[in-house]
Amino acid sequence: MILEAVTGRPYPELLQRRVLDRLGLDASSPVMAGDIRRRLPGGHVPLYDDRPWRPEHGVAPGPWVESAEADGCVCCSVQDLAAWLRALWAGGDLLSGESLAAMKTSQPPHDDGGYGYGLDVHDDGFGHDGDMLGYVSYMRADTASGFGVVAFANGFGGAWWLGEAVRAVAAGREPPELDMTPDKPLVDDGSGPREWEGFTGRFRAHNPWLPTFLVAAREGRLVLGTDWTDGSERHPLTPLGDGGFSVGAPDWTPERLRFDTVVDGVAQRAILSGTPYYRAFTGSHAASTM
């Protein structure tokens, strides 16, 4: 938005002219839109979005979304991604040496790496992973060994493992083990206070990025759980004085959850950090149905 305000031009146009055209990335698009949909292989996601994934579940076609913003708008080939990595590594006339150095410097500095300006920073190099609904990618420059790796996977995992396996083999190491152990489902143990009974259950959003979460009682407190493309996550809910809950363990977390539209003691809607979710017909038992 800052770039568009300063230049008066849309972000995809700036990306096309200033990056893709200058590097000759002809197989790439600066926007994920319907006009290029026929050029893209269909992505895949877990068949179920309400339980931890198991191999026997299989996959389903990923939902189509359009994106013209900086977080998830670029479509490219593996060859073009490799060319982009070479440009970030070697420099040239794309960016000044000072700008490239800033991108590869952790902000703020961390002993074990961190995040620079758009790049993950590691002790032995830099890179960045990516994901879209149905696609995942991996990009890594191993400056210690002098080579780079890019990898794609059609689905919701595997690109990181593939890229790290290539790095390991090239360096003479054993590749990391591909761990497909399923996470444990989140099951309500009935230990929550009576006044919270109307909050437990499954809630869905119409946004394809945010399809479902489960609220369940565990050991006397409420827990928010998700099981989808990023694996399983479990976040404790801490009651606040205003009737809402903070989401997550850190005291500084800005995430908030609030329930409303209570009918017969049961909340029909949950607002998670500004996004409305609606009670689904699958109840708290859904996550344990394997």
PDB file of C-alpha atoms in Angstrom:
ATOM      1  CA  MET A   1       0.000   0.000   0.000  1.00  0.00           C
ATOM      2  CA  ILE A   2       2.936   2.316   0.671  1.00  0.00           C
ATOM      3  CA  LEU A   3       4.407   1.569  -2.766  1.00  0.00           C
ATOM      4  CA  GLU A   4       1.068   2.228  -4.439  1.00  0.00           C
ATOM      5  CA  ALA A   5       0.593   5.487  -2.537  1.00  0.00           C
ATOM      6  CA  VAL A   6       4.083   6.738  -3.431  1.00  0.00           C
ATOM      7  CA  THR A   7       4.124   5.677  -7.097  1.00  0.00           C
ATOM      8  CA  GLY A   8       0.448   5.868  -7.969  1.00  0.00           C
ATOM      9  CA  ARG A   9       0.719   2.461  -9.661  1.00  0.00           C
ATOM     10  CA  PRO A  10      -0.790  -0.898  -8.620  1.00  0.00           C
ATOM     11  CA  TYR A  11       1.528  -3.306  -6.818  1.00  0.00           C
ATOM     12  CA  PRO A  12       1.370  -6.094  -9.468  1.00  0.00           C
ATOM     13  CA  GLU A  13       2.459  -3.630 -12.148  1.00  0.00           C
ATOM     14  CA  LEU A  14       5.408  -2.511 -10.039  1.00  0.00           C
ATOM     15  CA  LEU A  15       6.425  -6.116  -9.388  1.00  0.00           C
ATOM     16  CA  GLN A  16       6.187  -6.962 -13.087  1.00  0.00           C
ATOM     17  CA  ARG A  17       8.184  -3.974 -14.272  1.00  0.00           C
ATOM     18  CA  ARG A  18      10.787  -3.697 -11.528  1.00  0.00           C
ATOM     19  CA  VAL A  19      11.487  -7.376 -10.845  1.00  0.00           C
ATOM     20  CA  LEU A  20      10.040  -9.920 -13.264  1.00  0.00           C
ATOM     21  CA  ASP A  21      10.841  -8.040 -16.495  1.00  0.00           C
ATOM     22  CA  ARG A  22      14.331  -7.033 -15.351  1.00  0.00           C
ATOM     23  CA  LEU A  23      15.226 -10.639 -14.486  1.00  0.00           C
ATOM     24  CA  GLY A  24      13.530 -12.138 -17.550  1.00  0.00           C
ATOM     25  CA  LEU A  25      11.142 -14.249 -15.459  1.00  0.00           C
ATOM     26  CA  ASP A  26       8.776 -14.909 -18.352  1.00  0.00           C
ATOM     27  CA  ALA A  27       6.986 -17.865 -16.724  1.00  0.00           C
ATOM     28  CA  SER A  28       5.932 -15.811 -13.706  1.00  0.00           C
ATOM     29  CA  SER A  29       2.860 -13.725 -12.992  1.00  0.00           C
ATOM     30  CA  PRO A  30       2.658 -10.872 -10.442  1.00  0.00           C
ATOM     31  CA  VAL A  31      -0.947 -11.663  -9.624  1.00  0.00           C
ATOM     32  CA  MET A  32      -2.970 -14.797  -8.921  1.00  0.00           C
ATOM     33  CA  ALA A  33      -6.090 -14.103 -10.961  1.00  0.00           C
ATOM     34  CA  GLY A  34      -8.635 -15.934 -13.078  1.00  0.00           C
ATOM     35  CA  ASP A  35      -6.913 -14.908 -16.307  1.00  0.00           C
ATOM     36  CA  ILE A  36      -3.976 -17.240 -15.591  1.00  0.00           C
ATOM     37  CA  ARG A  37      -5.885 -20.016 -13.843  1.00  0.00           C
ATOM     38  CA  ARG A  38      -5.700 -22.367 -16.847  1.00  0.00           C
ATOM     39  CA  ARG A  39      -1.891 -22.135 -16.735  1.00  0.00           C
ATOM     40  CA  LEU A  40      -1.708 -23.371 -13.146  1.00  0.00           C
ATOM     41  CA  PRO A  41      -1.811 -26.969 -11.932  1.00  0.00           C
ATOM     42  CA  GLY A  42      -4.653 -27.399  -9.481  1.00  0.00           C
ATOM     43  CA  GLY A  43      -3.486 -27.362  -5.875  1.00  0.00           C
ATOM     44  CA  HIS A  44      -4.527 -29.898  -3.239  1.00  0.00           C
ATOM     45  CA  VAL A  45      -5.443 -29.672   0.430  1.00  0.00           C
ATOM     46  CA  PRO A  46      -6.378 -32.215   3.126  1.00  0.00           C
ATOM     47  CA  LEU A  47      -9.729 -33.862   2.499  1.00  0.00           C
ATOM     48  CA  TYR A  48     -10.884 -32.976   6.019  1.00  0.00           C
ATOM     49  CA  ASP A  49     -10.336 -29.611   7.654  1.00  0.00           C
ATOM     50  CA  ASP A  50     -11.741 -30.639  11.039  1.00  0.00           C
ATOM     51  CA  ARG A  51      -9.251 -33.292  12.178  1.00  0.00           C
ATOM     52  CA  PRO A  52      -5.514 -34.063  12.048  1.00  0.00           C
ATOM     53  CA  TRP A  53      -4.481 -35.335   8.614  1.00  0.00           C
ATOM     54  CA  ARG A  54      -3.623 -38.981   8.073  1.00  0.00           C
ATOM     55  CA  PRO A  55      -2.272 -40.477   4.824  1.00  0.00           C
ATOM     56  CA  GLU A  56      -5.366 -42.658   4.425  1.00  0.00           C
ATOM     57  CA  HIS A  57      -7.553 -39.536   4.318  1.00  0.00           C
ATOM     58  CA  GLY A  58      -6.087 -38.471   1.001  1.00  0.00           C
ATOM     59  CA  VAL A  59      -6.437 -34.994  -0.459  1.00  0.00           C
ATOM     60  CA  ALA A  60      -9.000 -32.842  -2.239  1.00  0.00           C
ATOM     61  CA  PRO A  61      -8.720 -30.023  -4.811  1.00  0.00           C
ATOM     62  CA  GLY A  62      -7.747 -26.775  -3.145  1.00  0.00           C
ATOM     63  CA  PRO A  63     -10.154 -23.810  -3.251  1.00  0.00           C
ATOM     64  CA  TRP A  64      -9.434 -21.121  -5.814  1.00  0.00           C
ATOM     65  CA  VAL A  65      -8.560 -17.686  -4.465  1.00  0.00           C
ATOM     66  CA  GLU A  66      -7.456 -14.501  -6.186  1.00  0.00           C
ATOM     67  CA  SER A  67      -4.604 -12.450  -4.768  1.00  0.00           C
ATOM     68  CA  ALA A  68      -2.989  -9.232  -5.944  1.00  0.00           C
ATOM     69  CA  GLU A  69      -1.404  -8.279  -2.621  1.00  0.00           C
ATOM     70  CA  ALA A  70       2.191  -8.813  -1.534  1.00  0.00           C
ATOM     71  CA  ASP A  71       1.416 -11.857   0.630  1.00  0.00           C
ATOM     72  CA  GLY A  72       0.799 -14.675  -1.815  1.00  0.00           C
ATOM     73  CA  CYS A  73       0.312 -13.117  -5.253  1.00  0.00           C
ATOM     74  CA  VAL A  74       3.273 -14.470  -7.266  1.00  0.00           C
ATOM     75  CA  CYS A  75       2.879 -17.501  -9.532  1.00  0.00           C
ATOM     76  CA  CYS A  76       6.124 -18.856 -10.945  1.00  0.00           C
ATOM     77  CA  SER A  77       7.951 -21.900 -12.256  1.00  0.00           C
ATOM     78  CA  VAL A  78      10.723 -23.681 -10.377  1.00  0.00           C
ATOM     79  CA  GLN A  79      13.193 -22.325 -12.958  1.00  0.00           C
ATOM     80  CA  ASP A  80      12.073 -18.753 -12.326  1.00  0.00           C
ATOM     81  CA  LEU A  81      12.300 -19.216  -8.566  1.00  0.00           C
ATOM     82  CA  ALA A  82      15.865 -20.456  -9.006  1.00  0.00           C
ATOM     83  CA  ALA A  83      16.655 -17.361 -11.086  1.00  0.00           C
ATOM     84  CA  TRP A  84      15.203 -15.160  -8.336  1.00  0.00           C
ATOM     85  CA  LEU A  85      17.390 -16.913  -5.741  1.00  0.00           C
ATOM     86  CA  ARG A  86      20.485 -16.341  -7.908  1.00  0.00           C
ATOM     87  CA  ALA A  87      19.614 -12.641  -8.175  1.00  0.00           C
ATOM     88  CA  LEU A  88      19.266 -12.343  -4.394  1.00  0.00           C
ATOM     89  CA  TRP A  89      22.575 -14.132  -3.953  1.00  0.00           C
ATOM     90  CA  ALA A  90      24.724 -12.522  -6.616  1.00  0.00           C
ATOM     91  CA  GLY A  91      23.243  -9.054  -6.569  1.00  0.00           C
ATOM     92  CA  GLY A  92      23.749  -7.272  -9.873  1.00  0.00           C
ATOM     93  CA  ASP A  93      21.624  -4.336 -10.968  1.00  0.00           C
ATOM     94  CA  LEU A  94      18.379  -5.486  -9.353  1.00  0.00           C
ATOM     95  CA  LEU A  95      19.176  -3.988  -5.946  1.00  0.00           C
ATOM     96  CA  SER A  96      22.088  -2.138  -4.424  1.00  0.00           C
ATOM     97  CA  GLY A  97      24.577  -4.055  -2.326  1.00  0.00           C
ATOM     98  CA  GLU A  98      23.406  -2.100   0.702  1.00  0.00           C
ATOM     99  CA  SER A  99      19.782  -3.118   0.158  1.00  0.00           C
ATOM    100  CA  LEU A 100      20.661  -6.785  -0.365  1.00  0.00           C
ATOM    101  CA  ALA A 101      22.765  -6.771   2.806  1.00  0.00           C
ATOM    102  CA  ALA A 102      19.833  -5.315   4.761  1.00  0.00           C
ATOM    103  CA  MET A 103      17.524  -8.032   3.432  1.00  0.00           C
ATOM    104  CA  LYS A 104      19.951 -10.692   4.701  1.00  0.00           C
ATOM    105  CA  THR A 105      20.402  -9.105   8.142  1.00  0.00           C
ATOM    106  CA  SER A 106      18.096 -10.171  10.941  1.00  0.00           C
ATOM    107  CA  GLN A 107      15.907  -7.370  12.265  1.00  0.00           C
ATOM    108  CA  PRO A 108      16.491  -7.298  15.203  1.00  0.00           C
ATOM    109  CA  PRO A 109      19.642  -9.448  15.316  1.00  0.00           C
ATOM    110  CA  HIS A 110      19.382 -12.976  16.721  1.00  0.00           C
ATOM    111  CA  ASP A 111      22.152 -15.407  17.576  1.00  0.00           C
ATOM    112  CA  ASP A 112      20.382 -18.292  15.823  1.00  0.00           C
ATOM    113  CA  GLY A 113      19.193 -16.422  12.745  1.00  0.00           C
ATOM    114  CA  GLY A 114      15.942 -14.573  12.371  1.00  0.00           C
ATOM    115  CA  TYR A 115      14.094 -12.536   9.772  1.00  0.00           C
ATOM    116  CA  GLY A 116      15.499  -9.767   7.632  1.00  0.00           C
ATOM    117  CA  TYR A 117      13.643  -7.675   5.047  1.00  0.00           C
ATOM    118  CA  GLY A 118      11.651 -10.397   3.312  1.00  0.00           C
ATOM    119  CA  LEU A 119      14.138 -13.196   3.923  1.00  0.00           C
ATOM    120  CA  ASP A 120      14.720 -15.835   6.587  1.00  0.00           C
ATOM    121  CA  VAL A 121      18.262 -15.415   7.889  1.00  0.00           C
ATOM    122  CA  HIS A 122      20.335 -18.469   8.868  1.00  0.00           C
ATOM    123  CA  ASP A 123      23.883 -18.898  10.106  1.00  0.00           C
ATOM    124  CA  ASP A 124      24.778 -20.649   6.833  1.00  0.00           C
ATOM    125  CA  GLY A 125      22.671 -18.651   4.394  1.00  0.00           C
ATOM    126  CA  PHE A 126      19.218 -17.249   3.719  1.00  0.00           C
ATOM    127  CA  GLY A 127      15.942 -18.185   2.086  1.00  0.00           C
ATOM    128  CA  HIS A 128      12.187 -18.220   2.372  1.00  0.00           C
ATOM    129  CA  ASP A 129       9.409 -20.793   2.344  1.00  0.00           C
ATOM    130  CA  GLY A 130       5.974 -20.105   0.908  1.00  0.00           C
ATOM    131  CA  ASP A 131       2.507 -21.540   0.756  1.00  0.00           C
ATOM    132  CA  MET A 132      -0.806 -20.917  -0.915  1.00  0.00           C
ATOM    133  CA  LEU A 133      -3.982 -22.956  -0.682  1.00  0.00           C
ATOM    134  CA  GLY A 134      -2.866 -26.211  -2.285  1.00  0.00           C
ATOM    135  CA  TYR A 135       0.791 -25.308  -2.930  1.00  0.00           C
ATOM    136  CA  VAL A 136       3.998 -25.082  -0.889  1.00  0.00           C
ATOM    137  CA  SER A 137       7.477 -23.903  -1.847  1.00  0.00           C
ATOM    138  CA  TYR A 138      11.020 -23.855  -0.483  1.00  0.00           C
ATOM    139  CA  MET A 139      13.949 -21.573  -1.346  1.00  0.00           C
ATOM    140  CA  ARG A 140      17.327 -21.653   0.355  1.00  0.00           C
ATOM    141  CA  ALA A 141      20.791 -20.285  -0.392  1.00  0.00           C
ATOM    142  CA  ASP A 142      23.435 -22.346   1.400  1.00  0.00           C
ATOM    143  CA  THR A 143      26.232 -19.808   1.358  1.00  0.00           C
ATOM    144  CA  ALA A 144      28.474 -22.018   3.500  1.00  0.00           C
ATOM    145  CA  SER A 145      28.433 -24.800   0.884  1.00  0.00           C
ATOM    146  CA  GLY A 146      28.085 -22.546  -2.142  1.00  0.00           C
ATOM    147  CA  PHE A 147      24.830 -23.824  -3.664  1.00  0.00           C
ATOM    148  CA  GLY A 148      21.128 -23.074  -3.583  1.00  0.00           C
ATOM    149  CA  VAL A 149      17.989 -25.189  -3.620  1.00  0.00           C
ATOM    150  CA  VAL A 150      14.389 -24.507  -4.611  1.00  0.00           C
ATOM    151  CA  ALA A 151      11.535 -26.999  -4.376  1.00  0.00           C
ATOM    152  CA  PHE A 152       7.786 -27.080  -4.985  1.00  0.00           C
ATOM    153  CA  ALA A 153       5.119 -29.478  -3.765  1.00  0.00           C
ATOM    154  CA  ASN A 154       1.517 -29.725  -4.878  1.00  0.00           C
ATOM    155  CA  GLY A 155      -0.326 -30.082  -1.606  1.00  0.00           C
ATOM    156  CA  PHE A 156       0.178 -28.799   1.928  1.00  0.00           C
ATOM    157  CA  GLY A 157       3.613 -30.169   2.835  1.00  0.00           C
ATOM    158  CA  GLY A 158       6.760 -31.796   1.532  1.00  0.00           C
ATOM    159  CA  ALA A 159       8.588 -28.875  -0.076  1.00  0.00           C
ATOM    160  CA  TRP A 160      10.662 -28.179   3.027  1.00  0.00           C
ATOM    161  CA  TRP A 161      11.600 -31.846   3.420  1.00  0.00           C
ATOM    162  CA  LEU A 162      12.502 -32.172  -0.268  1.00  0.00           C
ATOM    163  CA  GLY A 163      14.674 -29.051  -0.208  1.00  0.00           C
ATOM    164  CA  GLU A 164      16.400 -29.985   3.043  1.00  0.00           C
ATOM    165  CA  ALA A 165      17.011 -33.518   1.746  1.00  0.00           C
ATOM    166  CA  VAL A 166      18.746 -32.103  -1.344  1.00  0.00           C
ATOM    167  CA  ARG A 167      20.875 -29.810   0.834  1.00  0.00           C
ATOM    168  CA  ALA A 168      21.871 -32.711   3.052  1.00  0.00           C
ATOM    169  CA  VAL A 169      22.774 -35.058   0.187  1.00  0.00           C
ATOM    170  CA  ALA A 170      24.792 -32.360  -1.568  1.00  0.00           C
ATOM    171  CA  ALA A 171      26.730 -31.737   1.651  1.00  0.00           C
ATOM    172  CA  GLY A 172      27.310 -35.434   2.316  1.00  0.00           C
ATOM    173  CA  ARG A 173      24.860 -35.648   5.222  1.00  0.00           C
ATOM    174  CA  GLU A 174      21.929 -37.935   5.859  1.00  0.00           C
ATOM    175  CA  PRO A 175      18.654 -36.304   4.773  1.00  0.00           C
ATOM    176  CA  PRO A 176      16.096 -35.498   7.479  1.00  0.00           C
ATOM    177  CA  GLU A 177      13.465 -38.133   8.103  1.00  0.00           C
ATOM    178  CA  LEU A 178      10.050 -37.419   6.613  1.00  0.00           C
ATOM    179  CA  ASP A 179       7.818 -37.501   9.688  1.00  0.00           C
ATOM    180  CA  MET A 180       4.171 -38.208   8.836  1.00  0.00           C
ATOM    181  CA  THR A 181       3.057 -39.028  12.385  1.00  0.00           C
ATOM    182  CA  PRO A 182      -0.454 -37.595  12.756  1.00  0.00           C
ATOM    183  CA  ASP A 183      -1.191 -35.136  15.521  1.00  0.00           C
ATOM    184  CA  LYS A 184      -3.560 -36.100  18.290  1.00  0.00           C
ATOM    185  CA  PRO A 185      -7.142 -34.870  17.896  1.00  0.00           C
ATOM    186  CA  LEU A 186      -8.490 -32.245  20.273  1.00  0.00           C
ATOM    187  CA  VAL A 187     -11.234 -33.823  22.398  1.00  0.00           C
ATOM    188  CA  ASP A 188     -13.409 -32.038  24.958  1.00  0.00           C
ATOM    189  CA  ASP A 189     -12.892 -33.658  28.374  1.00  0.00           C
ATOM    190  CA  GLY A 190     -15.923 -31.977  29.980  1.00  0.00           C
ATOM    191  CA  SER A 191     -13.847 -30.122  32.567  1.00  0.00           C
ATOM    192  CA  GLY A 192     -14.859 -26.569  31.670  1.00  0.00           C
ATOM    193  CA  PRO A 193     -16.998 -24.372  33.934  1.00  0.00           C
ATOM    194  CA  ARG A 194     -20.743 -24.567  33.328  1.00  0.00           C
ATOM    195  CA  GLU A 195     -20.909 -20.999  32.026  1.00  0.00           C
ATOM    196  CA  TRP A 196     -18.565 -21.951  29.185  1.00  0.00           C
ATOM    197  CA  GLU A 197     -20.557 -24.914  27.908  1.00  0.00           C
ATOM    198  CA  GLY A 198     -22.260 -22.776  25.279  1.00  0.00           C
ATOM    199  CA  PHE A 199     -18.896 -21.788  23.807  1.00  0.00           C
ATOM    200  CA  THR A 200     -17.564 -25.242  22.972  1.00  0.00           C
ATOM    201  CA  GLY A 201     -17.968 -26.714  19.515  1.00  0.00           C
ATOM    202  CA  ARG A 202     -16.828 -26.102  15.958  1.00  0.00           C
ATOM    203  CA  PHE A 203     -16.980 -22.769  14.142  1.00  0.00           C
ATOM    204  CA  ARG A 204     -16.483 -22.056  10.431  1.00  0.00           C
ATOM    205  CA  ALA A 205     -15.705 -18.938   8.403  1.00  0.00           C
ATOM    206  CA  HIS A 206     -16.624 -18.242   4.795  1.00  0.00           C
ATOM    207  CA  ASN A 207     -13.013 -17.223   4.124  1.00  0.00           C
ATOM    208  CA  PRO A 208     -11.231 -20.217   2.493  1.00  0.00           C
ATOM    209  CA  TRP A 209      -8.037 -19.319   4.318  1.00  0.00           C
ATOM    210  CA  LEU A 210      -9.773 -19.638   7.696  1.00  0.00           C
ATOM    211  CA  PRO A 211     -12.158 -22.555   7.363  1.00  0.00           C
ATOM    212  CA  THR A 212     -12.690 -23.962  10.855  1.00  0.00           C
ATOM    213  CA  PHE A 213     -11.608 -24.124  14.488  1.00  0.00           C
ATOM    214  CA  LEU A 214     -12.718 -26.141  17.479  1.00  0.00           C
ATOM    215  CA  VAL A 215     -13.222 -24.841  21.001  1.00  0.00           C
ATOM    216  CA  ALA A 216     -12.952 -27.572  23.631  1.00  0.00           C
ATOM    217  CA  ALA A 217     -12.469 -27.828  27.394  1.00  0.00           C
ATOM    218  CA  ARG A 218      -9.181 -29.348  28.511  1.00  0.00           C
ATOM    219  CA  GLU A 219      -8.112 -29.621  32.135  1.00  0.00           C
ATOM    220  CA  GLY A 220     -10.460 -26.911  33.323  1.00  0.00           C
ATOM    221  CA  ARG A 221      -9.803 -24.324  30.623  1.00  0.00           C
ATOM    222  CA  LEU A 222     -10.879 -23.670  27.055  1.00  0.00           C
ATOM    223  CA  VAL A 223      -8.569 -24.446  24.156  1.00  0.00           C
ATOM    224  CA  LEU A 224      -8.851 -23.325  20.518  1.00  0.00           C
ATOM    225  CA  GLY A 225      -7.623 -25.931  18.054  1.00  0.00           C
ATOM    226  CA  THR A 226      -7.112 -25.993  14.289  1.00  0.00           C
ATOM    227  CA  ASP A 227      -6.262 -28.920  12.017  1.00  0.00           C
ATOM    228  CA  TRP A 228      -5.610 -28.129   8.371  1.00  0.00           C
ATOM    229  CA  THR A 229      -2.898 -27.164   5.910  1.00  0.00           C
ATOM    230  CA  ASP A 230      -0.411 -25.943   8.533  1.00  0.00           C
ATOM    231  CA  GLY A 231      -0.852 -29.002  10.724  1.00  0.00           C
ATOM    232  CA  SER A 232      -2.449 -28.959  14.141  1.00  0.00           C
ATOM    233  CA  GLU A 233      -2.286 -26.005  16.493  1.00  0.00           C
ATOM    234  CA  ARG A 234      -3.589 -25.740  20.056  1.00  0.00           C
ATOM    235  CA  HIS A 235      -3.992 -22.347  21.731  1.00  0.00           C
ATOM    236  CA  PRO A 236      -5.177 -21.849  25.339  1.00  0.00           C
ATOM    237  CA  LEU A 237      -7.950 -19.311  25.860  1.00  0.00           C
ATOM    238  CA  THR A 238      -7.571 -16.939  28.799  1.00  0.00           C
ATOM    239  CA  PRO A 239     -10.755 -15.167  29.998  1.00  0.00           C
ATOM    240  CA  LEU A 240     -10.624 -11.383  30.071  1.00  0.00           C
ATOM    241  CA  GLY A 241     -12.656  -9.116  32.270  1.00  0.00           C
ATOM    242  CA  ASP A 242     -14.813  -7.892  29.397  1.00  0.00           C
ATOM    243  CA  GLY A 243     -16.246 -11.326  28.533  1.00  0.00           C
ATOM    244  CA  GLY A 244     -13.787 -12.121  25.770  1.00  0.00           C
ATOM    245  CA  PHE A 245     -10.731 -14.356  25.678  1.00  0.00           C
ATOM    246  CA  SER A 246      -7.129 -13.854  24.687  1.00  0.00           C
ATOM    247  CA  VAL A 247      -5.838 -16.535  22.307  1.00  0.00           C
ATOM    248  CA  GLY A 248      -2.431 -18.092  22.950  1.00  0.00           C
ATOM    249  CA  ALA A 249      -0.009 -18.461  25.808  1.00  0.00           C
ATOM    250  CA  PRO A 250       2.032 -15.204  25.648  1.00  0.00           C
ATOM    251  CA  ASP A 251       0.673 -12.370  27.785  1.00  0.00           C
ATOM    252  CA  TRP A 252       1.308  -9.934  24.925  1.00  0.00           C
ATOM    253  CA  THR A 253      -0.775 -11.804  22.324  1.00  0.00           C
ATOM    254  CA  PRO A 254      -3.105  -9.414  20.461  1.00  0.00           C
ATOM    255  CA  GLU A 255      -5.457 -12.192  19.331  1.00  0.00           C
ATOM    256  CA  ARG A 256      -8.955 -12.004  20.817  1.00  0.00           C
ATOM    257  CA  LEU A 257     -11.982 -14.296  20.730  1.00  0.00           C
ATOM    258  CA  ARG A 258     -15.510 -13.264  21.607  1.00  0.00           C
ATOM    259  CA  PHE A 259     -18.772 -15.210  21.396  1.00  0.00           C
ATOM    260  CA  ASP A 260     -22.195 -13.737  20.620  1.00  0.00           C
ATOM    261  CA  THR A 261     -25.633 -14.538  19.143  1.00  0.00           C
ATOM    262  CA  VAL A 262     -26.454 -16.820  22.068  1.00  0.00           C
ATOM    263  CA  VAL A 263     -29.571 -18.950  21.489  1.00  0.00           C
ATOM    264  CA  ASP A 264     -30.791 -21.253  24.286  1.00  0.00           C
ATOM    265  CA  GLY A 265     -27.450 -20.801  26.022  1.00  0.00           C
ATOM    266  CA  VAL A 266     -25.380 -21.752  22.957  1.00  0.00           C
ATOM    267  CA  ALA A 267     -23.234 -19.219  21.099  1.00  0.00           C
ATOM    268  CA  GLN A 268     -23.953 -19.316  17.359  1.00  0.00           C
ATOM    269  CA  ARG A 269     -21.125 -16.995  16.360  1.00  0.00           C
ATOM    270  CA  ALA A 270     -17.511 -16.396  17.376  1.00  0.00           C
ATOM    271  CA  ILE A 271     -15.463 -13.338  16.419  1.00  0.00           C
ATOM    272  CA  LEU A 272     -11.757 -14.202  16.177  1.00  0.00           C
ATOM    273  CA  SER A 273      -9.659 -11.041  15.885  1.00  0.00           C
ATOM    274  CA  GLY A 274     -12.331  -9.335  13.803  1.00  0.00           C
ATOM    275  CA  THR A 275     -13.314 -12.288  11.592  1.00  0.00           C
ATOM    276  CA  PRO A 276     -16.777 -13.822  12.099  1.00  0.00           C
ATOM    277  CA  TYR A 277     -17.088 -17.599  12.382  1.00  0.00           C
ATOM    278  CA  TYR A 278     -20.391 -19.468  12.654  1.00  0.00           C
ATOM    279  CA  ARG A 279     -21.253 -22.587  14.597  1.00  0.00           C
ATOM    280  CA  ALA A 280     -21.007 -25.667  12.376  1.00  0.00           C
ATOM    281  CA  PHE A 281     -23.338 -28.646  12.500  1.00  0.00           C
ATOM    282  CA  THR A 282     -20.360 -30.855  13.373  1.00  0.00           C
ATOM    283  CA  GLY A 283     -19.882 -30.570  17.107  1.00  0.00           C
ATOM    284  CA  SER A 284     -16.943 -31.020  19.416  1.00  0.00           C
ATOM    285  CA  HIS A 285     -16.857 -34.734  18.578  1.00  0.00           C
ATOM    286  CA  ALA A 286     -15.811 -34.043  14.972  1.00  0.00           C
ATOM    287  CA  ALA A 287     -12.106 -33.731  15.711  1.00  0.00           C
ATOM    288  CA  SER A 288     -12.042 -37.128  17.338  1.00  0.00           C
ATOM    289  CA  THR A 289     -13.781 -38.871  14.447  1.00  0.00           C
ATOM    290  CA  MET A 290     -10.943 -40.608  12.640  1.00  0.00           C
TER     291      MET A 290
END
